[in-house]
Structures are given as structure tokens and as C-alpha cells.
Amino acid sequence: MRKNLFNVGALMRGFSTTFSYMFKKMPTIQYPSVKKQHAPRFHGLHELRRYDDGKERCIGCELCAIACPANAITVIGAENTPEDRRSPGERYAARYEIDELRCIFCGLCEEACPTDAIVLTPRFEMADYRRGAFVYAKDRLLVPPEAGTGTPPDERPNGIPADLGGVMRAKDTVDIAEGYDATNRGHILRTQRRGLAALRQTQDEPR
Amino acid sequence: MSVSAIPIWIVVLIKSAVVLGVVITTFAYSMLAERKVMGWMQLRPGPNRVGPWGLLQPAADAVKMIFKEDLTPDTADPLIYRLAPFISLICAMGVFAIIPFSASADGTLWSVGNVNAGILFIFAIGSIGVYGISLAGWASGSKFPLLGSVRSTAQMISYELSMTMSVIGVLILTGSTALGDIVNAQLRLWFVIPQIIGFLIYVITAVAETNRAPFDLVEAETELVGGFHTEYSGLRFGLFFIAEYLNMITVSCLATLLFLGGWNSPIPGLPSGGFVGLGWFILKAAAFLFFYIWLRSTLPRFRYDRLMDFGWKVLLPVATLNLILTAVAVAVWPTHA
């Protein structure tokens, strides 16, 4: 005890350390007003990209959903028809939902995608007061048609690309009830397993 | 109508209002300063969202405190529980009645009241302030506050002894307990030099007396969840907070008066009375307050048995020794008539 209490040199070093730290440069970023430049391949919110002609890249193959270790992605595919071609392939994603609360932002969906449709963007500000709002459907994931193809991940500048899907605009108009439904994974997965036929069936049923 | 014709109670009332206003403002901004300085020492900016540089933070805190719910636990003793914060606060404020902040050229002290036994008054009132903390913990009817208040009582008794002992050295040198006389005796030489041991002991015990880190075992968030004020919320918690900071300011003012020459200038020859003296006083007290903050962000909390060991086995003997040495020195070389 004596040794510790009367070790004046150690005390002085402590005091000089704290005093000198007063004049050091702070690493603080004044967050809402100043935003950090992220690495170009920062794993943030997802987006679904398009081809040059405006068609969706996603072909509804569900490989991302299979690759997803957190089981956060739900894809329900549907057949393209000659009158309504959404994607160049046979199928397109009728529903595409990512539960961002389950997502661990590992990027495996990005790697699994055969058409580079799903990519992760550097956008990370997803906070919301409503749990259901974290289930992102196509209305918020898909790049809007007027934004063109969207910047490919390899060509992104440091920071948030301007051409992301209209997430912020869409946020206030989200159908929360649908989000709550989607968080009920059991139901969705059952629907998914029954496949397209089942979905069609439920849609065709008279209400 | 000359100044002396105004009834004394009006003069005292005005003086009290001014002192109280200044002291409460100082409290508000010393709290902000603490958060800021501690932030800088920890490489973060501290509060900076309310007003420019966070200058309106105290106002925001006050509004928050006022509008928070004032809870009384079921097991609490309602009367004492509600009374305790006021005991703390009144004692903390009462001390400022006699602290002189400066002196005019003719020797008039700038204080609300001038008491001959000034230093004794301060210690007496300061000791009563402990009742606020002890009763708060006792009346909360809960275990952590009780532990906090028991600690507080033991800590106060242990450290108050050494504190008083360290101050007696100054009193022997001055031959008076009036704060004005003590400051005037330091015109040429501040007592921090002949009483360096006394000053060091005073600094340590002052930190312990005001329950500040590293002696904040009374509150000790990590072990006692806030100690004596665990159950308090809203304005009553705020009152304890004000009392703690006012005690800090008191102790800083006292250190300035007793050891750092009060309103005398650091270099003899520079003007020291009146408003310039007030400036010196504020500067010295502010430096002491800064030291408090610096200390808090540097040292970790004491273990309780070490605190007691340190108080009784180190500080008290050293303070006694200092007292005896001072007494002998004054007896051998009498400096004052």
C-alpha cells in the first residue's frame, strides 16, 4: 500500500498524461453533420440492380436465399410472360424481401448471385422506430428505373452512391403490416416451399 | 442618502441574492466545464449540441431535472427522504454567507456577513451537510443507499479530522480565525509555502470531504449504483448534485483563502484589492476546480479499506506532525505580535 501511495513519479506521469491528452486531436466525427467516408466495398444496405434496358437483373433463382447464413432473404419467383417481361430470363422475383434485422451483412448473397443483381451498398442509416419497417421489399431495394443500372460495386466512389434505390423516399410509405407478416418467417418459408403454384393459388382464391 | 443609511437587512438581502446567483451560475458552468474537460482528456469533445460549444447544456439539464418524475420508494421514510436533499443543499449554500471574495482598499470585505470565527463556521456548517447524505441513504429504505451513507459517515469522520488539523497550521501562523485576517497575513508570502504539508493534506482531504473521485466511495456507481442517491430522481437528485458541486466550489474558495493568498496578487506589487482582487480570487478558485476535474479523470477509485488506512494511518499522523512543527516554529520565532 505504501509503495503505491507514495509513488509520486507514477502519479505525476498519470497527471501529465491526462493533461497532454487535452490538447491532442480528437478522433471524433461530428456524425449527423459530418459523415465518414466508407471503404468502397463497405457492407451496408442491399440494393437490386437493373440492366441497361431497364430490366431487372434478378431472375428469382433464390440462390441468395440459400446462401444467406442468417436466413434473412425471402424470394418468391414468378414466370415472365411475353406481355410483361420483368427480367431477361424465364423467371423474375415476384417478391424479394430482406429482413435487415436478421441480416449480418456478410455479403454472401452478393457472391452467390449469378446475375450480379443483389449488391451491398455503403448505406448504413436504417434506423426506424417500427420493427416491421426493417423488412425491405422490392419497393425499397430495387434501383428506380430512372437511375439506370446503378453503379457497379467495383466502380463505386468512397461514400454513398447517389443512385441508390429510393430508400429514404419510400421509408415513410412502408406498409408496416406486411413487414410484420414477413418477420413471421415460418409462414413465409412455408409459402416459399409450396412455391409459385401455392402463391398463385392464394392469389386466385376468391376473397 | 448614503450607503450606510440603508437598513442592514436590505443590504444583506441584496448581497445574498448576488452571491447566490453567482454561485449557482458557477455551479452550472463548473458542471459543464467538468464534462468538457473530462471529455478533452478522454479525446472526445464533451457536450456540444445545445447552444454554441454546448454552452446551454446546464439549462437543458435543469429543464430535464425539473420535468422528471419525483419518485419516493414504498419502503422509504417519506419525511426524512424528502428533507435530506434540502439539508445537503442548505448547508452547502450557507457557507457562502461568510466567504469573502475580495476586499476594498479600506479593508472592507466583499462578503455577505463577516464572522470572526469564520473558518469554524465553515467547518461547522460543512459537517452538518453530511447529515443530508447520511439521512438520504438511511431514509431510502434500500440497501445500496444505506451502504453509501454508512460509508459517507465513516469517510467524513476520518477525513474531517485531518482536514481540520491541516487548517490549524494556518490559524497558528495567523493568530486569527477570521478569513479576512488570514488573507491579509498572506500579503507577502502565501501560506502554501510554509504550510506545504498542510496544503497537500488539505487538498487530499478536501477531495474526500466532497465525495469526489478518487474518494467517491459514497456514490461509487460501479459497486453501489450511485450510493446514497440511488433512489432519488428528478429535482431531488438535482439538489444533491447542486450540493456536491457547491461543496466543491466552497472547498476551492477555502483553499484560495487559506493557502493561495485569497485576493492578493501572485506577484507582490500588482494591484490586488477591489475588482482586480476578485479576478485573482476567481482565477485561483477556478484553477483549484480544474485540479479537481483533472484528478477525477486521472486516478481510479480507492478501495474502501485503503481509504480508511490512508486517512487514519497516513494523513492524520502527518497532519498532527505538521501541526506540532508549526506550533514549535511559531513559538521559537514569533512572527506576529
Short mmCIF file of N, CA and C in Angstrom, two decimals, chain B residues 15-28 85-99 101 112-113 121-122 125-126 128-129 238-251 253:
data_model
loop_
_atom_site.label_atom_id
_atom_site.label_comp_id
_atom_site.label_asym_id
_atom_site.label_seq_id
_atom_site.Cartn_x
_atom_site.Cartn_y
_atom_site.Cartn_z
N LYS B 15 -26.96 41.47 -1.08
CA LYS B 15 -25.68 40.75 -1.17
C LYS B 15 -25.93 39.24 -1.35
N SER B 16 -26.88 38.71 -0.54
CA SER B 16 -27.17 37.29 -0.61
C SER B 16 -27.64 36.91 -2.01
N ALA B 17 -28.55 37.74 -2.54
CA ALA B 17 -29.09 37.43 -3.87
C ALA B 17 -27.96 37.39 -4.90
N VAL B 18 -27.06 38.40 -4.82
CA VAL B 18 -25.97 38.45 -5.79
C VAL B 18 -25.07 37.24 -5.64
N VAL B 19 -24.67 36.95 -4.40
CA VAL B 19 -23.75 35.82 -4.18
C VAL B 19 -24.40 34.52 -4.63
N LEU B 20 -25.67 34.34 -4.26
CA LEU B 20 -26.35 33.09 -4.61
C LEU B 20 -26.46 32.94 -6.13
N GLY B 21 -26.82 34.05 -6.79
CA GLY B 21 -26.93 33.99 -8.24
C GLY B 21 -25.61 33.61 -8.88
N VAL B 22 -24.55 34.26 -8.42
CA VAL B 22 -23.22 33.99 -8.99
C VAL B 22 -22.82 32.54 -8.71
N VAL B 23 -23.09 32.10 -7.47
CA VAL B 23 -22.65 30.76 -7.08
C VAL B 23 -23.40 29.69 -7.86
N ILE B 24 -24.71 29.89 -8.05
CA ILE B 24 -25.49 28.90 -8.79
C ILE B 24 -25.06 28.85 -10.25
N THR B 25 -24.78 30.03 -10.81
CA THR B 25 -24.27 30.05 -12.18
C THR B 25 -22.93 29.33 -12.27
N THR B 26 -22.08 29.60 -11.27
CA THR B 26 -20.79 28.91 -11.24
C THR B 26 -20.99 27.41 -11.18
N PHE B 27 -21.96 26.98 -10.37
CA PHE B 27 -22.26 25.55 -10.28
C PHE B 27 -22.60 25.00 -11.66
N ALA B 28 -23.53 25.69 -12.32
CA ALA B 28 -24.00 25.19 -13.61
C ALA B 28 -22.83 25.04 -14.58
N PRO B 85 -32.33 16.03 0.82
CA PRO B 85 -31.63 16.86 -0.16
C PRO B 85 -31.55 18.32 0.25
N PHE B 86 -32.58 18.77 0.98
CA PHE B 86 -32.57 20.18 1.39
C PHE B 86 -31.51 20.43 2.45
N ILE B 87 -31.31 19.44 3.35
CA ILE B 87 -30.25 19.61 4.35
C ILE B 87 -28.92 19.78 3.64
N SER B 88 -28.67 18.90 2.66
CA SER B 88 -27.41 18.99 1.91
C SER B 88 -27.26 20.36 1.26
N LEU B 89 -28.33 20.78 0.59
CA LEU B 89 -28.24 21.99 -0.21
C LEU B 89 -28.09 23.23 0.67
N ILE B 90 -28.89 23.29 1.75
CA ILE B 90 -28.86 24.48 2.60
C ILE B 90 -27.48 24.63 3.24
N CYS B 91 -26.92 23.50 3.68
CA CYS B 91 -25.59 23.58 4.29
C CYS B 91 -24.56 24.01 3.26
N ALA B 92 -24.70 23.49 2.03
CA ALA B 92 -23.73 23.86 1.00
C ALA B 92 -23.83 25.34 0.67
N MET B 93 -25.06 25.86 0.68
CA MET B 93 -25.24 27.27 0.32
C MET B 93 -24.87 28.18 1.48
N GLY B 94 -25.15 27.73 2.71
CA GLY B 94 -24.95 28.58 3.89
C GLY B 94 -23.52 29.05 4.03
N VAL B 95 -22.61 28.20 3.59
CA VAL B 95 -21.20 28.53 3.75
C VAL B 95 -20.84 29.81 3.01
N PHE B 96 -21.51 30.03 1.87
CA PHE B 96 -21.15 31.19 1.05
C PHE B 96 -21.52 32.51 1.71
N ALA B 97 -22.27 32.43 2.82
CA ALA B 97 -22.65 33.65 3.51
C ALA B 97 -21.44 34.38 4.05
N ILE B 98 -20.37 33.66 4.37
CA ILE B 98 -19.26 34.36 5.03
C ILE B 98 -17.97 34.30 4.24
N ILE B 99 -17.99 33.71 3.05
CA ILE B 99 -16.75 33.66 2.28
C ILE B 99 -16.49 35.03 1.66
N PHE B 101 -14.95 37.42 -1.00
CA PHE B 101 -14.44 37.20 -2.35
C PHE B 101 -13.36 38.22 -2.74
N VAL B 112 -21.10 38.49 2.36
CA VAL B 112 -22.44 38.79 2.87
C VAL B 112 -22.35 39.15 4.34
N GLY B 113 -21.69 38.29 5.11
CA GLY B 113 -21.52 38.58 6.53
C GLY B 113 -20.08 38.39 6.89
N PHE B 121 -17.05 28.47 11.51
CA PHE B 121 -18.41 28.46 10.97
C PHE B 121 -18.48 27.57 9.73
N ILE B 122 -17.49 27.72 8.85
CA ILE B 122 -17.50 26.94 7.61
C ILE B 122 -17.42 25.45 7.92
N ILE B 125 -20.81 24.23 9.52
CA ILE B 125 -21.89 24.06 8.55
C ILE B 125 -21.59 22.89 7.61
N GLY B 126 -20.31 22.81 7.22
CA GLY B 126 -19.92 21.73 6.32
C GLY B 126 -20.17 20.37 6.93
N ILE B 128 -22.47 19.61 9.14
CA ILE B 128 -23.91 19.32 9.18
C ILE B 128 -24.36 18.78 7.82
N GLY B 129 -23.70 19.26 6.75
CA GLY B 129 -24.06 18.79 5.42
C GLY B 129 -24.01 17.28 5.27
N GLY B 238 -31.32 16.36 -8.35
CA GLY B 238 -30.65 17.58 -8.78
C GLY B 238 -30.11 18.38 -7.60
N LEU B 239 -30.89 18.41 -6.52
CA LEU B 239 -30.45 19.17 -5.35
C LEU B 239 -29.16 18.58 -4.77
N PHE B 240 -29.09 17.24 -4.72
CA PHE B 240 -27.86 16.61 -4.25
C PHE B 240 -26.69 16.99 -5.14
N PHE B 241 -26.99 17.02 -6.43
CA PHE B 241 -25.98 17.34 -7.41
C PHE B 241 -25.47 18.76 -7.19
N ILE B 242 -26.42 19.69 -7.00
CA ILE B 242 -26.03 21.08 -6.75
C ILE B 242 -25.18 21.15 -5.49
N ALA B 243 -25.63 20.43 -4.44
CA ALA B 243 -24.90 20.48 -3.18
C ALA B 243 -23.47 19.98 -3.36
N GLU B 244 -23.32 18.91 -4.14
CA GLU B 244 -21.97 18.36 -4.33
C GLU B 244 -21.06 19.39 -5.01
N TYR B 245 -21.60 20.02 -6.04
CA TYR B 245 -20.76 20.98 -6.76
C TYR B 245 -20.53 22.23 -5.94
N LEU B 246 -21.55 22.67 -5.17
CA LEU B 246 -21.34 23.84 -4.31
C LEU B 246 -20.25 23.54 -3.29
N ASN B 247 -20.25 22.30 -2.76
CA ASN B 247 -19.20 21.93 -1.82
C ASN B 247 -17.83 22.01 -2.47
N MET B 248 -17.78 21.56 -3.73
CA MET B 248 -16.51 21.68 -4.46
C MET B 248 -16.06 23.12 -4.55
N ILE B 249 -17.03 24.00 -4.87
CA ILE B 249 -16.68 25.42 -5.01
C ILE B 249 -16.25 25.98 -3.66
N THR B 250 -16.98 25.60 -2.59
CA THR B 250 -16.61 26.07 -1.26
C THR B 250 -15.19 25.70 -0.93
N VAL B 251 -14.88 24.42 -1.15
CA VAL B 251 -13.55 23.93 -0.79
C VAL B 251 -12.48 24.63 -1.61
N CYS B 253 -12.75 27.72 -2.83
CA CYS B 253 -12.64 29.08 -2.29
C CYS B 253 -11.82 29.06 -1.01
#
